[in-house]
XYZ file of C-alpha atoms in Angstrom:
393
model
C 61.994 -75.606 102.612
C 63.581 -78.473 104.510
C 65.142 -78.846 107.441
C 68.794 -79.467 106.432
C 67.996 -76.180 104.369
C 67.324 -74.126 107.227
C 70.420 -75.435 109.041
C 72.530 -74.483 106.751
C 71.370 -71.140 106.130
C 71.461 -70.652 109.606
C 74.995 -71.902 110.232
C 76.137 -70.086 107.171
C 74.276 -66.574 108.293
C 75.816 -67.351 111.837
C 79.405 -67.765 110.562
C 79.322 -64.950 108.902
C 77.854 -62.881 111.764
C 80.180 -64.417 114.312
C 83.331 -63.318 112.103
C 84.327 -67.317 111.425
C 85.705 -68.577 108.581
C 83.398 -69.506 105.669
C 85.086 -72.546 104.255
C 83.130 -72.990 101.638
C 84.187 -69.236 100.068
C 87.689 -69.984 100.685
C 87.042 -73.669 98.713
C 85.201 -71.890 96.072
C 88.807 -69.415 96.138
C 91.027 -72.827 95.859
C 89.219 -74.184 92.575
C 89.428 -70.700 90.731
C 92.981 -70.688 91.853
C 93.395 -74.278 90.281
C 91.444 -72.994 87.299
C 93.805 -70.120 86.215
C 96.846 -72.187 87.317
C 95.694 -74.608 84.684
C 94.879 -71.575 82.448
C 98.525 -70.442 82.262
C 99.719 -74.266 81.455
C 97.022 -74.528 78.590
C 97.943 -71.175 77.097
C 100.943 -71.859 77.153
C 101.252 -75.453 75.474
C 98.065 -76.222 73.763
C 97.685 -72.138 72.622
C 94.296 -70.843 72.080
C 95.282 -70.262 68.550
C 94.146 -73.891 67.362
C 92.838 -74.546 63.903
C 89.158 -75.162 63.298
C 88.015 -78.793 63.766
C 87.572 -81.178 66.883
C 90.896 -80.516 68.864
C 89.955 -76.676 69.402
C 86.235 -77.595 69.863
C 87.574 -79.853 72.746
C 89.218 -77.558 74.452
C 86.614 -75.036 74.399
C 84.408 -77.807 75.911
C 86.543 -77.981 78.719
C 87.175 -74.232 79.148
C 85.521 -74.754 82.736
C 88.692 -76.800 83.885
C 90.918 -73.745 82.878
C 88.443 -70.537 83.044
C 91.738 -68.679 84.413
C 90.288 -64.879 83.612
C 87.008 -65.540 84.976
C 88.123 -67.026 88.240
C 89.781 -63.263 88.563
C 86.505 -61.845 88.682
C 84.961 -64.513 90.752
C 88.501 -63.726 93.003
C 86.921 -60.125 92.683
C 83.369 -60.915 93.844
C 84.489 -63.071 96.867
C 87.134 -59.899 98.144
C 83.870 -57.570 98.212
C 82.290 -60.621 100.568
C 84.696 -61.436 102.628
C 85.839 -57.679 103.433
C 82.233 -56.597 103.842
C 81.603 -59.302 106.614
C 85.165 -57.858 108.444
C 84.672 -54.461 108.373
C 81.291 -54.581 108.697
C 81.713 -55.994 112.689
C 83.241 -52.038 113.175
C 86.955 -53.133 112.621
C 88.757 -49.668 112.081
C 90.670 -48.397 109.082
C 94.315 -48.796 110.636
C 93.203 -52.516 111.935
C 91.795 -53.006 108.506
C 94.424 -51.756 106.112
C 97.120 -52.965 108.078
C 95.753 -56.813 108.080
C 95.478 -56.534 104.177
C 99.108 -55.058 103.561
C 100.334 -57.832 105.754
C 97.647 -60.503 104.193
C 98.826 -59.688 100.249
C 101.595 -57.667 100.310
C 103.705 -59.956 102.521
C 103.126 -63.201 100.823
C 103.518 -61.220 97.365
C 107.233 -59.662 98.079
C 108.324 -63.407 98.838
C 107.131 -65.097 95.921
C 108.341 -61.745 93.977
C 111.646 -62.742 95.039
C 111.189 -66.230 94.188
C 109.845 -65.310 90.644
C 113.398 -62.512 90.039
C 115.660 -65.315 91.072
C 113.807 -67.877 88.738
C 113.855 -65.321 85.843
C 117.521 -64.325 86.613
C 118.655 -67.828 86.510
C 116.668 -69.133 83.837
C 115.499 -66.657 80.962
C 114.946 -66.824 77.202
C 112.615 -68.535 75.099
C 110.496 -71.613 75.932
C 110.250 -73.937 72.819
C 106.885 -74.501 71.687
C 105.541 -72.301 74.295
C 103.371 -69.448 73.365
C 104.817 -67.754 76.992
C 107.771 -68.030 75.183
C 108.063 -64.068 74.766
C 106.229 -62.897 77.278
C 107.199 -64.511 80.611
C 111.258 -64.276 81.683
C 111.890 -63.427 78.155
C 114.522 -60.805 78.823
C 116.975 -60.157 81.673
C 115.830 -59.718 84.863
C 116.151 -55.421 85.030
C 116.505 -53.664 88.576
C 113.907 -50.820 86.893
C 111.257 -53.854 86.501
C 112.182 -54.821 89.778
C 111.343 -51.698 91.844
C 108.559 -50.904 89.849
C 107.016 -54.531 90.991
C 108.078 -53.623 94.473
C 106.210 -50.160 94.376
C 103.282 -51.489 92.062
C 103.853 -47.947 90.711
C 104.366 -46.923 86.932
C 103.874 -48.356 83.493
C 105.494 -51.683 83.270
C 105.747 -54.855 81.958
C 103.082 -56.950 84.418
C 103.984 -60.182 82.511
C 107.717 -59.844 81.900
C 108.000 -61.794 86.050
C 104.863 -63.261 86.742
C 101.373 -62.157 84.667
C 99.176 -62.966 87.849
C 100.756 -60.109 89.353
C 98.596 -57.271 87.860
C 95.373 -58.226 89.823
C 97.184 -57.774 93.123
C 97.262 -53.949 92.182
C 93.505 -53.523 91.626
C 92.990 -55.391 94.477
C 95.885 -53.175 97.049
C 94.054 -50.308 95.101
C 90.618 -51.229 96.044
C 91.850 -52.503 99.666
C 92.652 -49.209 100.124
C 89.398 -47.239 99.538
C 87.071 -50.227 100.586
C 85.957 -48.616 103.653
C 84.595 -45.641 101.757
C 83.318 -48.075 99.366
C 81.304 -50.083 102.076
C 80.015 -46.658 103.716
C 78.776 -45.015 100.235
C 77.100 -49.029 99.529
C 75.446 -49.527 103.409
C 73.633 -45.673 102.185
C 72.462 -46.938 99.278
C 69.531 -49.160 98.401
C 70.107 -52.512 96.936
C 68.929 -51.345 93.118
C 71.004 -47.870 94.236
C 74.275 -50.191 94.769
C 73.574 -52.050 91.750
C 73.258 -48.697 89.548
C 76.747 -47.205 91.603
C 78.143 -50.396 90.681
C 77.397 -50.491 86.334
C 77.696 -46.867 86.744
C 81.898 -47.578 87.426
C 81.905 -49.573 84.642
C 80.485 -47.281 82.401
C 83.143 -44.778 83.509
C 85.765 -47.294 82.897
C 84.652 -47.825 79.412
C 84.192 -44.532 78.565
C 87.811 -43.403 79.471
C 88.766 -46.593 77.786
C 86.822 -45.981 74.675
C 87.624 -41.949 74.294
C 90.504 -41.019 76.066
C 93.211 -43.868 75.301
C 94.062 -42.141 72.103
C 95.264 -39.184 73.789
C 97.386 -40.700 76.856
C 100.115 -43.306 77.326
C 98.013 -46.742 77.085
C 99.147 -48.710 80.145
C 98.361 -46.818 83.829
C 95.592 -44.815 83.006
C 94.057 -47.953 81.173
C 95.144 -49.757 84.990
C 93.472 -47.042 86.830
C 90.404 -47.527 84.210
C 89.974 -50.881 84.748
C 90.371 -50.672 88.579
C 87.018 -48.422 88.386
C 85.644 -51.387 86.390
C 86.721 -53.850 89.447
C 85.318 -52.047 91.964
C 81.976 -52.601 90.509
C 82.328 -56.306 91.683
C 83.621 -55.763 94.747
C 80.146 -53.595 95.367
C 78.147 -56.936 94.428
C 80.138 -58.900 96.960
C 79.224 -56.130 99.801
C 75.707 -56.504 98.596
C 75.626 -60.478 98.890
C 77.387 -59.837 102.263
C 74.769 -57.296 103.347
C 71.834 -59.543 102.261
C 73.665 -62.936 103.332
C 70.492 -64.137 105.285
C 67.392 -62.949 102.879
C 69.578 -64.615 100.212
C 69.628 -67.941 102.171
C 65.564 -67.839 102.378
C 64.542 -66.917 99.138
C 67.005 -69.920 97.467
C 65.277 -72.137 100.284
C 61.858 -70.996 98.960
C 62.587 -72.174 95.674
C 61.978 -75.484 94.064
C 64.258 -78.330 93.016
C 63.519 -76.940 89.171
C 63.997 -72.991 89.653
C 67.642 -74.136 92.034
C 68.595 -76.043 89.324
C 68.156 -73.496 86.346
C 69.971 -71.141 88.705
C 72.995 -73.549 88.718
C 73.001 -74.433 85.241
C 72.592 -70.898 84.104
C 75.153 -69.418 86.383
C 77.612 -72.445 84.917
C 76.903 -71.532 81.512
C 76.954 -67.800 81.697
C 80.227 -67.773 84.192
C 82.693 -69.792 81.724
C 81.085 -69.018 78.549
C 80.031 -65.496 78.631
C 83.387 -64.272 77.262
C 83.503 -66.877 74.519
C 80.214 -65.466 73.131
C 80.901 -62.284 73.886
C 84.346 -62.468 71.560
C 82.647 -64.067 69.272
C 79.785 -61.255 68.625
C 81.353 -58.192 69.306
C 85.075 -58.870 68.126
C 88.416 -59.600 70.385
C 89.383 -55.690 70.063
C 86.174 -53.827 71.242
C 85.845 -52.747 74.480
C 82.310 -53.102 75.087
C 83.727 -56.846 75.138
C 85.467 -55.966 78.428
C 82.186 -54.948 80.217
C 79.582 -57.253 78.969
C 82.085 -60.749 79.498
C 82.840 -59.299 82.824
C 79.656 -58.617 83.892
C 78.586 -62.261 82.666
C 80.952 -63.456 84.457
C 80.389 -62.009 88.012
C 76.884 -62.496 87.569
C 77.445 -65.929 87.283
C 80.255 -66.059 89.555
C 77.145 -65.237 92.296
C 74.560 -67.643 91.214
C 77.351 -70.544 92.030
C 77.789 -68.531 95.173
C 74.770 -68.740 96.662
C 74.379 -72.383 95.382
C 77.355 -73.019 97.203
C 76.131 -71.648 100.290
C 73.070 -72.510 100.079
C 72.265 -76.255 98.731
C 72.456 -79.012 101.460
C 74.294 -81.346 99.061
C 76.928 -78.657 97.427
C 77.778 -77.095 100.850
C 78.658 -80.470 102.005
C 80.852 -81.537 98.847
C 82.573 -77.713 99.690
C 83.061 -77.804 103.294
C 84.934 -81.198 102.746
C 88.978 -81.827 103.036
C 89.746 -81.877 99.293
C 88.295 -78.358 98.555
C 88.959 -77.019 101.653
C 93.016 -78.081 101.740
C 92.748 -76.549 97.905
C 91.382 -73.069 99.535
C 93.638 -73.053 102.209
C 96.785 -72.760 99.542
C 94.613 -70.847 96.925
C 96.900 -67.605 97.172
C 100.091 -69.638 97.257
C 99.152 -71.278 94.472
C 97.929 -68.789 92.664
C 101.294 -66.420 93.218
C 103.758 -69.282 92.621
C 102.221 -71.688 89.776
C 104.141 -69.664 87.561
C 107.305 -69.639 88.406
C 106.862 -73.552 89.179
C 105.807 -73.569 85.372
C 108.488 -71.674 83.984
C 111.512 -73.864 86.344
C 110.117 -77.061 85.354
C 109.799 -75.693 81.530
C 113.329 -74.062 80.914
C 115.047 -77.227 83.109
C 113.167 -80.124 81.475
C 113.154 -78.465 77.590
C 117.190 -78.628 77.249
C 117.184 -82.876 78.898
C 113.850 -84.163 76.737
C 111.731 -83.366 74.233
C 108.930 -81.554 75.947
C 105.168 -82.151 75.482
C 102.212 -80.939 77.080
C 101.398 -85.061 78.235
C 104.526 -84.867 79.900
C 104.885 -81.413 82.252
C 101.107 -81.216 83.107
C 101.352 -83.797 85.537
C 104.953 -83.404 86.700
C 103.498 -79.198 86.269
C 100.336 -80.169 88.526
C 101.976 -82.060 91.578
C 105.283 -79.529 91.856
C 102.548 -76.790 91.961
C 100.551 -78.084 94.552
C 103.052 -79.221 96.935
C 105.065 -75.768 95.895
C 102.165 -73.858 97.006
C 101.197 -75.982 100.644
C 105.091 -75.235 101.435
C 104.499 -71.629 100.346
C 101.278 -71.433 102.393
C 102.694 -72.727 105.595
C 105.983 -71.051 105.502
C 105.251 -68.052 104.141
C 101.428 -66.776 103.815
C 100.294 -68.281 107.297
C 102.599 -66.545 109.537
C 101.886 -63.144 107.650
C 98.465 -64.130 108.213
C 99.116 -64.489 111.918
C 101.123 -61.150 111.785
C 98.255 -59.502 110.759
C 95.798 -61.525 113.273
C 98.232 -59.260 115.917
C 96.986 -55.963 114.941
C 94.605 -54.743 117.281
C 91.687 -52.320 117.291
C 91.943 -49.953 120.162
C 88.668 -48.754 120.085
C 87.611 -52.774 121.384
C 90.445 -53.171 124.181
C 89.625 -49.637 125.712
């Protein structure tokens, strides 16, 4: 256990405590959102539908660049964190669930607006695109519309913007997280753990039995919001156990920290790809074992992050930290910054993947800093306004 070690536990167990910022969560937040931005650019022009040979083994080699599903989870994992350290300094429910309307639901009716006018301007089929007839495919409808607004009903998630549908687990979850973090702080750590497979055993079961009998899409929503909540639970845990975290990975040696890394790597942007590949695309058993893969991976690069002297560093520095600063701008506008660029560019030149990922990767970036500062910041500082009365009496 070295010095530096201890340091940075302590600073990180400190921050935490203190309410601060952890930078390097909200850096781990920015590459995940860079991940699934490249996801929807990959799926779109390269396809995952490739033939067998070395072009499709490529690409599976460099899922981890694009490992846009997982990074949902991870998004998941770091929510049950980062809410647990909030409420867990006594914040009340009004305080609470007013901050995270204003923190997601503000930001998201802008860029909804920006994503309607897109799609009423520009809508069709992409060429060469396999988005082509799922994304602003149709007429923008004012039924779709409201429905978006209200995050109510069974509709068409993709039709405007497919990144859309993990706002409503996490509004959903938002909303009963202070029961969740009650029913967790009573619970032992393995009792947690069992609370938390035992919603995604529910959610498979009423996925597995029951879909037959009811209309597929919101009880299969309100099924798979169970399933989220189970990763939410094992970011309350990490938040609960922030500081006996921080000294066992500091009583381990250089070998046993760098299996943990490696593994966690491995099982966090692979564990679907196996998964699919052993149990079938259309099972959903698939849905329970990937995910759980994932988010157990998803906290083994946690705590490395955290924890090692050399990563924290690399994570805590301006690249990574500008990237989580804009990681929910990006990650509500990349889309319609995809879709613009496509439908525009695709009737002037003949478009290849070579040349919109660039153009694609620059418009996105600077899309989402202008989005950030004009749009989520001051709803983050609207929500910063909200006070607890129970601390100014």
């Amino acid at each position: 256990m070295t010095g530096e070690g201890v340091a940075v536990e302590q600073a990180v167990v400190s921050t935490a405590q203190s309410g601060r910022r952890l930078h390097e969560l909200d850096s781990i937040r920015g590459l995940a959102a860079v991940a699934v931005a490249f996801y929807h650019f990959f799926l779109g022009w390269l396809g995952f539908g490739l033939p067998t040979g070395w072009r499709s083994t490529a690409l599976k080699a460099m899922y981890p660049l694009y490992a846009g599903p997982e990074a949902v989870r991870l998004f998941f994992v770091l929510s049950g964190i980062v809410l647990a350290l909030s409420y867990g300094r006594g914040q009340s429910y009004g305080v609470f669930i007013g901050r995270r309307i204003t923190r997601i639901y503000g930001p998201y009716l802008v860029a909804l607006a920006l994503t309607v006018m897109g799609a009423s301007i520009w809508h069709g089929h992409i060429d060469h695109s396999a988005l082509r007839d799922c994304c602003w495919s149709e007429p923008v409808s004012r039924r779709l519309v409201v429905q978006h607004i209200l995050f109510l009903g069974d509709y068409d998630f993709g039709q405007l913007n497919p990144v859309f549908w993990s706002l409503v687990h996490e509004m959903r979850i938002s909303i009963i997280f202070p029961l969740l973090y009650v029913a967790v702080s009573r619970l032992s750590n393995r009792g947690a753990l069992a609370l938390a497979a035992g919603c995604t055993l529910v959610s498979m079961t009423i996925m597995r039995f029951f879909m037959a009998w009811i209309t597929p899409i919101a009880p299969m929503s309100l099924a798979m919001t169970v399933h989220y909540i189970a990763f939410f639970i094992l970011g309350i845990l990490v938040a609960r156990n922030l500081s006996s975290i921080g000294e066992w990975y500091l009583g381990q040696g250089k070998g046993t920290r760098w299996a943990l890394v490696l593994v966690s790597f491995v099982v966090y942007n692979f564990t679907a790809l196996a998964a699919n590949a052993l149990l079938g695309p259309h099972t959903k058993l698939l849905i329970g074992v990937s995910d759980w893969g994932t988010a157990l991976g998803a906290l083994g690069l946690i705590v490395t992050v955290l924890f090692s002297v050399r990563v924290n560093t690399i994570f805590r520095s301006a690249v990574p930290v500008f990237l989580g600063r804009i990681s929910y701008s990006l990650y509500l506008i990349h889309i319609p910054v995809l879709l613009t660029l496509a439908f525009t560019l695709q009737k002037r030149f003949a478009l290849s993947a070579s040349m919109l990922l660039p153009l694609y990767s620059v418009t996105a970036l600077v899309g989402a800093y202008l989005f950030c500062v004009a749009v989520e910041e001051p709803f983050t500082r609207l929500g910063r306004r909200l006070k607890d009365n129970r601390s100014s009496s």
